[in-house]
CSV table of C-alpha atoms in Angstrom, one decimal:
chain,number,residue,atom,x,y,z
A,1,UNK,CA,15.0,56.8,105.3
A,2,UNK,CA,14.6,58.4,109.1
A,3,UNK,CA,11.8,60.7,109.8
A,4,UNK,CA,12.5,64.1,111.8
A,5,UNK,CA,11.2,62.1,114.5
A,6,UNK,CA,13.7,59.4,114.7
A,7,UNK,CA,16.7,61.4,114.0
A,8,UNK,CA,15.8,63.2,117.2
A,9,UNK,CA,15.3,59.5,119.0
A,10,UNK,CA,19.0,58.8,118.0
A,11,UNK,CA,20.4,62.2,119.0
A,12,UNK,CA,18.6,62.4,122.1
A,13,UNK,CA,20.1,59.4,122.9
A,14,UNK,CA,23.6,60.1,122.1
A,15,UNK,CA,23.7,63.1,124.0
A,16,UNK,CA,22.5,62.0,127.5
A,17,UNK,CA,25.3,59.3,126.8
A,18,UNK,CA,27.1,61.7,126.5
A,19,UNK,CA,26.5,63.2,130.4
A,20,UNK,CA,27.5,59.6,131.6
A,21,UNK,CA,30.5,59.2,134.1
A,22,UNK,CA,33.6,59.8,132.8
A,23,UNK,CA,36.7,58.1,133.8
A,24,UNK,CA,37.1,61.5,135.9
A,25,UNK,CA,34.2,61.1,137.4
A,26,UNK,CA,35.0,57.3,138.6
A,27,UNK,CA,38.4,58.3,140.0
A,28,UNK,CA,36.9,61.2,141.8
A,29,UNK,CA,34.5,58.5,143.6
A,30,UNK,CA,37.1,56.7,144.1
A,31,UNK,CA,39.0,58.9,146.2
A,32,UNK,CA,36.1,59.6,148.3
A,33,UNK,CA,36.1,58.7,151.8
A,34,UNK,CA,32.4,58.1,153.0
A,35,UNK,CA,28.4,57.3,151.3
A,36,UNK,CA,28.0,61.0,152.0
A,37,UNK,CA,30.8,62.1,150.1
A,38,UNK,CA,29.8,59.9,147.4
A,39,UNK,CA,26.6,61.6,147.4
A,40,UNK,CA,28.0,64.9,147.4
A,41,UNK,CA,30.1,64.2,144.1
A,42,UNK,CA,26.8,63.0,142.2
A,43,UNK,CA,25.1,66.0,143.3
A,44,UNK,CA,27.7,68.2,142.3
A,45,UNK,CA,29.1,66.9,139.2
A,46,UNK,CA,27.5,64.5,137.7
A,47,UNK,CA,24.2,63.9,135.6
A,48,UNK,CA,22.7,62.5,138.4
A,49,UNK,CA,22.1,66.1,140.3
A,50,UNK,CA,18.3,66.9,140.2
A,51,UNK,CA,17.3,63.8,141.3
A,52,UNK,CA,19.7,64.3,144.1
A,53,UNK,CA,18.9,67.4,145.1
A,54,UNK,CA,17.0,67.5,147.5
A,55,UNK,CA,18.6,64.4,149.3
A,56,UNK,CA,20.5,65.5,152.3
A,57,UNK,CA,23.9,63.1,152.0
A,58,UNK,CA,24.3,62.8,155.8
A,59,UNK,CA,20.9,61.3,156.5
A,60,UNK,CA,19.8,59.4,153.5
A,61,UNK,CA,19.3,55.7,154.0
A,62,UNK,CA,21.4,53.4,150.9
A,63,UNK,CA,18.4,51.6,150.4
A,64,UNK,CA,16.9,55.3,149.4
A,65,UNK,CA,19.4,56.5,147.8
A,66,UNK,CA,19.5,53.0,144.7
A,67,UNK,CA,15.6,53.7,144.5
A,68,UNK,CA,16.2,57.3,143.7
A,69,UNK,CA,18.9,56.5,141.3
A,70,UNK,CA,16.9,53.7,139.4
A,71,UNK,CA,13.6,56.3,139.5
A,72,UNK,CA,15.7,58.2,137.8
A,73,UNK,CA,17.0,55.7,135.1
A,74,UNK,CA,13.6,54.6,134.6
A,75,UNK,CA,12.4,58.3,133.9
A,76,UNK,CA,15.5,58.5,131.4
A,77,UNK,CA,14.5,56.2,129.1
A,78,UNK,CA,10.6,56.9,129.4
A,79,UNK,CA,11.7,60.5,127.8
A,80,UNK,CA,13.0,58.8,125.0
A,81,UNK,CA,10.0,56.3,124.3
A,82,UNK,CA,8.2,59.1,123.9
A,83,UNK,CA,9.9,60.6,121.1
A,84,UNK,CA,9.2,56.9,118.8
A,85,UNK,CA,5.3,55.8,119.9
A,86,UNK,CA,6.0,53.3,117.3
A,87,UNK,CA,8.5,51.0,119.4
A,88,UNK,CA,8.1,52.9,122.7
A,89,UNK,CA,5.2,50.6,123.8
A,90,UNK,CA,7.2,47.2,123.7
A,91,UNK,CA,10.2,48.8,124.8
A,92,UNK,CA,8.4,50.0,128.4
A,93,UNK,CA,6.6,46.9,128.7
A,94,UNK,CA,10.1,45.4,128.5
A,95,UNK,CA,11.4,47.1,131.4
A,96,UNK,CA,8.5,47.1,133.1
A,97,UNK,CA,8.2,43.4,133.0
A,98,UNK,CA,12.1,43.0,133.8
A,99,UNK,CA,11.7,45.4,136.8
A,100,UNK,CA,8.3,43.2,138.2
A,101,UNK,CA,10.5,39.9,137.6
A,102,UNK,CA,13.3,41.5,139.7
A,103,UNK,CA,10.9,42.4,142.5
A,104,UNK,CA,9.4,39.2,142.0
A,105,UNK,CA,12.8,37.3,142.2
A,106,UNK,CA,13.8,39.3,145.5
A,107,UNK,CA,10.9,38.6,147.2
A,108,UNK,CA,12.0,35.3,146.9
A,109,UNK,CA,14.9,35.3,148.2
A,110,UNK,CA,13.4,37.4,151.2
A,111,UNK,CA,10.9,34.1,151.3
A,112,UNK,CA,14.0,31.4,151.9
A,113,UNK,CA,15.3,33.5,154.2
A,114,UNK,CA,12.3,33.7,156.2
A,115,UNK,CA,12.3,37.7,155.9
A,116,UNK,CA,9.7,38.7,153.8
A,117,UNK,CA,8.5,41.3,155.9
A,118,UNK,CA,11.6,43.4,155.1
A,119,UNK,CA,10.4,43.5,151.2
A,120,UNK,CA,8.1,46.3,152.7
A,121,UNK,CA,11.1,48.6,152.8
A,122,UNK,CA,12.6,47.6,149.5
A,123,UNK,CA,10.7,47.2,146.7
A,124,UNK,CA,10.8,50.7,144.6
A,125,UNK,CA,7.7,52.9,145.0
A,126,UNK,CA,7.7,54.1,141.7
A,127,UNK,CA,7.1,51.1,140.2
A,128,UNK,CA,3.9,50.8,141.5
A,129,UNK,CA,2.8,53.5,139.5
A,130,UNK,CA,3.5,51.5,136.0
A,131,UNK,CA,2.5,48.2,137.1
A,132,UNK,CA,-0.5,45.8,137.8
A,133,UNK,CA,1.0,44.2,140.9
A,134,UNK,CA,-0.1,44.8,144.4
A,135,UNK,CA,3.8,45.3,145.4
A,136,UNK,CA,1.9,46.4,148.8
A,137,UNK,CA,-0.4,43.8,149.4
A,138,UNK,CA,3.0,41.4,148.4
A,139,UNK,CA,4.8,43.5,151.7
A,140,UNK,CA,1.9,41.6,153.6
A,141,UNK,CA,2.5,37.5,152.2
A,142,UNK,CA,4.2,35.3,154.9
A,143,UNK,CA,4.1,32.4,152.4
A,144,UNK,CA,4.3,30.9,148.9
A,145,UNK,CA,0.4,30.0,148.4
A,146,UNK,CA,0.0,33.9,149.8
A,147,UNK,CA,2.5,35.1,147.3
A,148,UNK,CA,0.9,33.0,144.3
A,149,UNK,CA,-2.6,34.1,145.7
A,150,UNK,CA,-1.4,37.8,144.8
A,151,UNK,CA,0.4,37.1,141.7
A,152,UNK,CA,-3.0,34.7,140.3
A,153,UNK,CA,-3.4,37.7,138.0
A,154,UNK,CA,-0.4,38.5,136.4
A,155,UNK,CA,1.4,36.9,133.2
A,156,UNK,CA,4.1,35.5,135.6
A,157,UNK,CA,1.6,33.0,137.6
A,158,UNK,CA,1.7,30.3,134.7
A,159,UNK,CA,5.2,29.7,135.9
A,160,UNK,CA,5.7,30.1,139.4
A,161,UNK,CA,2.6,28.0,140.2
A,162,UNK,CA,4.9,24.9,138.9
A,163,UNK,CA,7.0,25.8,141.8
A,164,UNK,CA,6.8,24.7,145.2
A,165,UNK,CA,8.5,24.6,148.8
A,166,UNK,CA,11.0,22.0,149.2
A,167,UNK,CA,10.7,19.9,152.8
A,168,UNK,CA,12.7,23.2,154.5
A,169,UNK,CA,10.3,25.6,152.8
A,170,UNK,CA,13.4,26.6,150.2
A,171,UNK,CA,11.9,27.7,146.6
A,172,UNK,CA,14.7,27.3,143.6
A,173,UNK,CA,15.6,30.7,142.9
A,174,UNK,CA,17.7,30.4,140.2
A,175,UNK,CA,15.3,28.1,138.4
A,176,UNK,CA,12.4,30.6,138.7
A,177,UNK,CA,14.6,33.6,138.0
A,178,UNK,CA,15.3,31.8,134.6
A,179,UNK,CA,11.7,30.5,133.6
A,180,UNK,CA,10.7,34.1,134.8
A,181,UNK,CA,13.4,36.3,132.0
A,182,UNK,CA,12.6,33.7,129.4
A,183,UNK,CA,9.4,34.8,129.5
A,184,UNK,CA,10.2,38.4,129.5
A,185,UNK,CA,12.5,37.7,126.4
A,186,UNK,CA,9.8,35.9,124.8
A,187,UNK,CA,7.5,38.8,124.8
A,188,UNK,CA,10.1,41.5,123.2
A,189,UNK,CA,11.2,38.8,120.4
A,190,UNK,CA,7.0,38.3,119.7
A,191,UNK,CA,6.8,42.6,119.9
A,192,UNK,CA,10.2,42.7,117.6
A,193,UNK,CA,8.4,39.9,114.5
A,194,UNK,CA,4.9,42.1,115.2
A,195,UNK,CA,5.9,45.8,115.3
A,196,UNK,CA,9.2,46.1,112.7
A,197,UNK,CA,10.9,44.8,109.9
A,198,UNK,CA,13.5,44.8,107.3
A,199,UNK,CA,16.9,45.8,109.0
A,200,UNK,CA,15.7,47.0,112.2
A,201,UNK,CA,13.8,43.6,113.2
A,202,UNK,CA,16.9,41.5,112.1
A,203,UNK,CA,19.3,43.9,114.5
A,204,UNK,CA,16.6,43.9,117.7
A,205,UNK,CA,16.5,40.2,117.4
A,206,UNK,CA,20.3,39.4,116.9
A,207,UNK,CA,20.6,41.9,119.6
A,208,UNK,CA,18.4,39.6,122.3
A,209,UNK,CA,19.3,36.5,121.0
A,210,UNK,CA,23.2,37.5,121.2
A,211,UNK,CA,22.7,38.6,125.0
A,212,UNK,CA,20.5,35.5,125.5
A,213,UNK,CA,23.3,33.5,124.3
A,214,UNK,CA,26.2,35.1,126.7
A,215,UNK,CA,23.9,35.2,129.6
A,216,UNK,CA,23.8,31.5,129.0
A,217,UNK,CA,27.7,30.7,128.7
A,218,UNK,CA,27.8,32.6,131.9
A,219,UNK,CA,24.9,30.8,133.8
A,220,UNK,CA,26.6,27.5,133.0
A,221,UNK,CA,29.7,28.6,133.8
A,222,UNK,CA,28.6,30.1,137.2
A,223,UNK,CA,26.5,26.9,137.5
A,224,UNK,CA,29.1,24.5,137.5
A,225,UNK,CA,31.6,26.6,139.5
A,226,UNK,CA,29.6,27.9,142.5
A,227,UNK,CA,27.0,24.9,142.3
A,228,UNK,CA,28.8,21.5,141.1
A,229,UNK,CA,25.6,20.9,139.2
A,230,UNK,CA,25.2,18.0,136.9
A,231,UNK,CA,24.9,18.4,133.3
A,232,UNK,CA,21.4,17.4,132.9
A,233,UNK,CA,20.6,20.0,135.5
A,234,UNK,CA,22.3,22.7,133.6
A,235,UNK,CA,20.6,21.6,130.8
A,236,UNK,CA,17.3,22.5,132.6
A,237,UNK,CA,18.1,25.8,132.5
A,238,UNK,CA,19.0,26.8,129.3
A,239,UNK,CA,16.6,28.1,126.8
A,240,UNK,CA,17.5,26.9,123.5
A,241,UNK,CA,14.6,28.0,121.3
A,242,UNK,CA,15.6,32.1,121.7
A,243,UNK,CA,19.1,31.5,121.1
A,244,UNK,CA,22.1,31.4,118.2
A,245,UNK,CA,23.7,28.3,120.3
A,246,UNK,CA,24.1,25.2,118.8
A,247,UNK,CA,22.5,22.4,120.4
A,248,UNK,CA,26.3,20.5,120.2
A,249,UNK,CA,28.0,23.6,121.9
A,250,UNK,CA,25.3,23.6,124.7
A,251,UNK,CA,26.1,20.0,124.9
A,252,UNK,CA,29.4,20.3,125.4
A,253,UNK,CA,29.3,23.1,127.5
A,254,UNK,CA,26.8,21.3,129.9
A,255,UNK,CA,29.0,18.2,130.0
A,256,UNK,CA,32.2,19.9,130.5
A,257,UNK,CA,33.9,19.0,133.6
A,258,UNK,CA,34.9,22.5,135.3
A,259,UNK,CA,33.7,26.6,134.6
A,260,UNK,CA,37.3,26.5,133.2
A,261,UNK,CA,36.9,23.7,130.6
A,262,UNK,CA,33.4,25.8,129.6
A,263,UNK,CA,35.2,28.7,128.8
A,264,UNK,CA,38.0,27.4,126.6
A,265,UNK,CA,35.4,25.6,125.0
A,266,UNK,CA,33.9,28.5,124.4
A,267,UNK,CA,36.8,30.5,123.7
A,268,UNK,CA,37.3,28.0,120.5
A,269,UNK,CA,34.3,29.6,119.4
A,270,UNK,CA,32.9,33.0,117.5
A,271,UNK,CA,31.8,33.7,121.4
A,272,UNK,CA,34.9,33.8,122.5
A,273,UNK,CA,36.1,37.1,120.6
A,274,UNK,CA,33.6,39.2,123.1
A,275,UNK,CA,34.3,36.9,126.2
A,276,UNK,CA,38.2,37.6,125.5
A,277,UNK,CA,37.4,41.3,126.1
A,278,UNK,CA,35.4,41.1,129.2
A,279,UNK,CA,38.5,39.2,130.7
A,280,UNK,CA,39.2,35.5,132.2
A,281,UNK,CA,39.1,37.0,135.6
A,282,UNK,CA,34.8,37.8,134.5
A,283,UNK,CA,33.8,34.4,133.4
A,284,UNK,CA,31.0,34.4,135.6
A,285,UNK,CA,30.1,37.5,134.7
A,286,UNK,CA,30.3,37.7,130.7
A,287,UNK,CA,26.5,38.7,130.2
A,288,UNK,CA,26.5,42.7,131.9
A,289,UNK,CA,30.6,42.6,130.0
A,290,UNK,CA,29.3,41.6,126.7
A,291,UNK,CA,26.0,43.7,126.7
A,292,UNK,CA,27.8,46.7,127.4
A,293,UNK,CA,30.1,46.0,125.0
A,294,UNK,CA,27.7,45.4,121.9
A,295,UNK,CA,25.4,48.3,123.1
A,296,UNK,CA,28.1,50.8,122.9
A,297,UNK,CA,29.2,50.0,119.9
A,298,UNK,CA,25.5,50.0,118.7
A,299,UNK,CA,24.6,53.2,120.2
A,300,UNK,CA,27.5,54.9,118.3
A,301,UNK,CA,26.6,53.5,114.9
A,302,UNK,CA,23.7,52.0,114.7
A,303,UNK,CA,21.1,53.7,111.9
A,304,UNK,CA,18.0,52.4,113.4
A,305,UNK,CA,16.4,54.7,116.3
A,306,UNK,CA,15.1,51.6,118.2
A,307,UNK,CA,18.3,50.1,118.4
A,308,UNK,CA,20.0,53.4,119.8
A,309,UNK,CA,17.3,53.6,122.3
A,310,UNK,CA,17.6,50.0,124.2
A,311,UNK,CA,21.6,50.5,123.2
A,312,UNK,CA,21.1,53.5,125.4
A,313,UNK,CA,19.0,51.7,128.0
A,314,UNK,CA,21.3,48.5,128.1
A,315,UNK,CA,24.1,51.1,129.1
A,316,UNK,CA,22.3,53.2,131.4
A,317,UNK,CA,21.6,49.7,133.1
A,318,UNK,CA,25.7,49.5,133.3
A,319,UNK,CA,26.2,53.3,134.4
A,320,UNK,CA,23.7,52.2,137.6
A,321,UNK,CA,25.8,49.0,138.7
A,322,UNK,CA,29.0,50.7,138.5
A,323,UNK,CA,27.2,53.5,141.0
A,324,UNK,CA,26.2,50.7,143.3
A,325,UNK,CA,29.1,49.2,143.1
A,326,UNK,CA,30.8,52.3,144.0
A,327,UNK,CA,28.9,53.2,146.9
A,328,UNK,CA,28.8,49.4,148.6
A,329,UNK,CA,32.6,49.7,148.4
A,330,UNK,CA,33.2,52.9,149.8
A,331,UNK,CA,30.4,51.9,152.7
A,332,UNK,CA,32.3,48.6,153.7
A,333,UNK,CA,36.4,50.5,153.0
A,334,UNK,CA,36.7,48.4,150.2
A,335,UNK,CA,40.3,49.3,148.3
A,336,UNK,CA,40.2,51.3,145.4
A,337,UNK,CA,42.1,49.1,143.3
A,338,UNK,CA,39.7,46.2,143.8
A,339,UNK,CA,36.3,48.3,143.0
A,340,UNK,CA,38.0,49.9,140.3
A,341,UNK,CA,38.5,45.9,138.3
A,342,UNK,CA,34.6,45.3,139.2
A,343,UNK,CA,32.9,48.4,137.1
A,344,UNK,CA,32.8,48.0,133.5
A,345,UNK,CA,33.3,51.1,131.1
């Protein structure tokens, strides 16, 4: 039976769900001409005002503006771990270590493009506060031995030190991103089998392995659409042992000929009820689809506080891309129509 406590985990959660965007609110943005007027709607109407405050709309940089948005996100769900010590420790550690493989990941990318010196003026600030990482001494590396020198301490240098410059200097991004969230999912399934049981360990762990699994079908997809990569080289980057995949579907998924023949393949499947949802115009983009879909539906009626709370989390992730989203296309004048297709809600 809930204790006091957790009923007010669950509750908590449901009603700063509740304060998301509505469809109003999306349509309002939508008919907004300019970032600053964009601004001025959050600030006005939406859930997002104290944090935007104190921002004047006509001056902030965008840059800013997502740090200040995903401050606030991060501060959301810290005022719910604090109401459930029990799982609130894993659960921060989780995002913690998902938010240092993203910085991790970007500076990268900022690597192969021979512009790390712009990771200075990127990385969130707040972070720094909740994390190990020099992410300011990392604004000074010029190179990969540098940027492994500064990581040497950190659960995350196991796997990158594998890694190395090809002859143009080029690291495998999408390799590393991998490696990286497979060991990020590792640690929550090992906190999940230490810190629960009975009904809410089986739910968290069907939970990851389930998003696991569609983030899989949609790197393979992606893979063999964008990247014409072979199947043993799709095999590489799947991660069978946290998964409910069968080692024949990955098979046949890896030796499929097109993205197409993956997802009617999968479509055969009890994957495809979810993937059906998300659309055929989203194959390459299933996993942020799917994950909103199961954590609404668990947020609403789950009974177990820890599954409301990263339910809650997962969708706060979604309320934050659809913002983005929303403000790159009104920057770049993108039409309504076409920005309304990419959020999900």
């Amino acid at each position: 039976m809930m204790s006091t406590t957790s009923y007010a985990v669950s509750a908590k959660a449901r009603a700063k769900y509740g304060r998301f965007l509505s469809e109003h609110d999306y349509e309002g943005i939508l008919a907004c001409q300019s970032v600053a007027e964009v601004i001025a709607y959050l600030k006005t109407y939406t859930h997002f005002a104290p944090v935007l405050s104190g921002v004047d709309e006509r001056e902030v940089h965008r840059g800013r503006l997502e740090a200040l948005l995903r401050q606030y996100q991060f501060s959301e769900f810290d005022s719910l771990c604090r109401y459930d010590s029990s799982v609130s420790e894993g659960f921060s550690r989780y995002i913690i270590e998902r938010a240092e493989v993203e910085q991790i990941v970007h500076f990268i990318v900022l690597l192969n493009a021979r512009s790390a010196d712009q990771f200075f003026f990127r990385f969130p600030a707040f972070l720094a506060k909740h994390t190990e990482l020099d992410f300011e001494h990392l604004a000074t590396v010029r190179d990969y031995s540098g940027f492994l020198e500064t990581v040497s301490r950190s659960p995350y240098y196991e796997i990158l030190k594998k890694f190395h410059p090809d002859s143009k200097g080029r690291l495998p991004v999408a390799a590393i991103e991998n490696k990286l969230y497979e060991l990020v999912l590792q640690h929550m399934i090992e906190f999940i089998n230490k810190k629960t049981k009975g009904s809410e360990r089986q739910e968290l762990t069907d939970i990851f392995k389930k998003l696991n699994d569609y983030r899989m079908i949609s790197r393979i997809i992606r893979l063999k659409r964008y990247y014409h990569m072979s199947p043993d080289e799709i095999r590489a980057t799947v991660n069978p042992q946290i998964s409910g995949l069968s080692p024949k579907l990955i098979d046949a998924m890896c030796e499929a000929e097109t993205a197409e023949d993956v997802y009617r393949i999968v479509n055969e499947t009890k994957y495809g009820r979810l993937i059906s949802r998300a659309g055929s115009d989203y194959q390459g983009d299933i996993g942020p689809r799917v994950q909103y879909q199961i954590a609404r539906q668990k947020l609403h009626f789950s009974n177990n506080p820890s599954v409301v709370m990263i339910s809650f989390m997962f969708l706060s992730e979604t309320e934050l891309m659809n913002v983005v989203c929303l403000i790159e296309g009104v920057r770049y004048q993108v039409d309504p129509k076409t920005i309304r297709s990419m959020l999900i809600h």
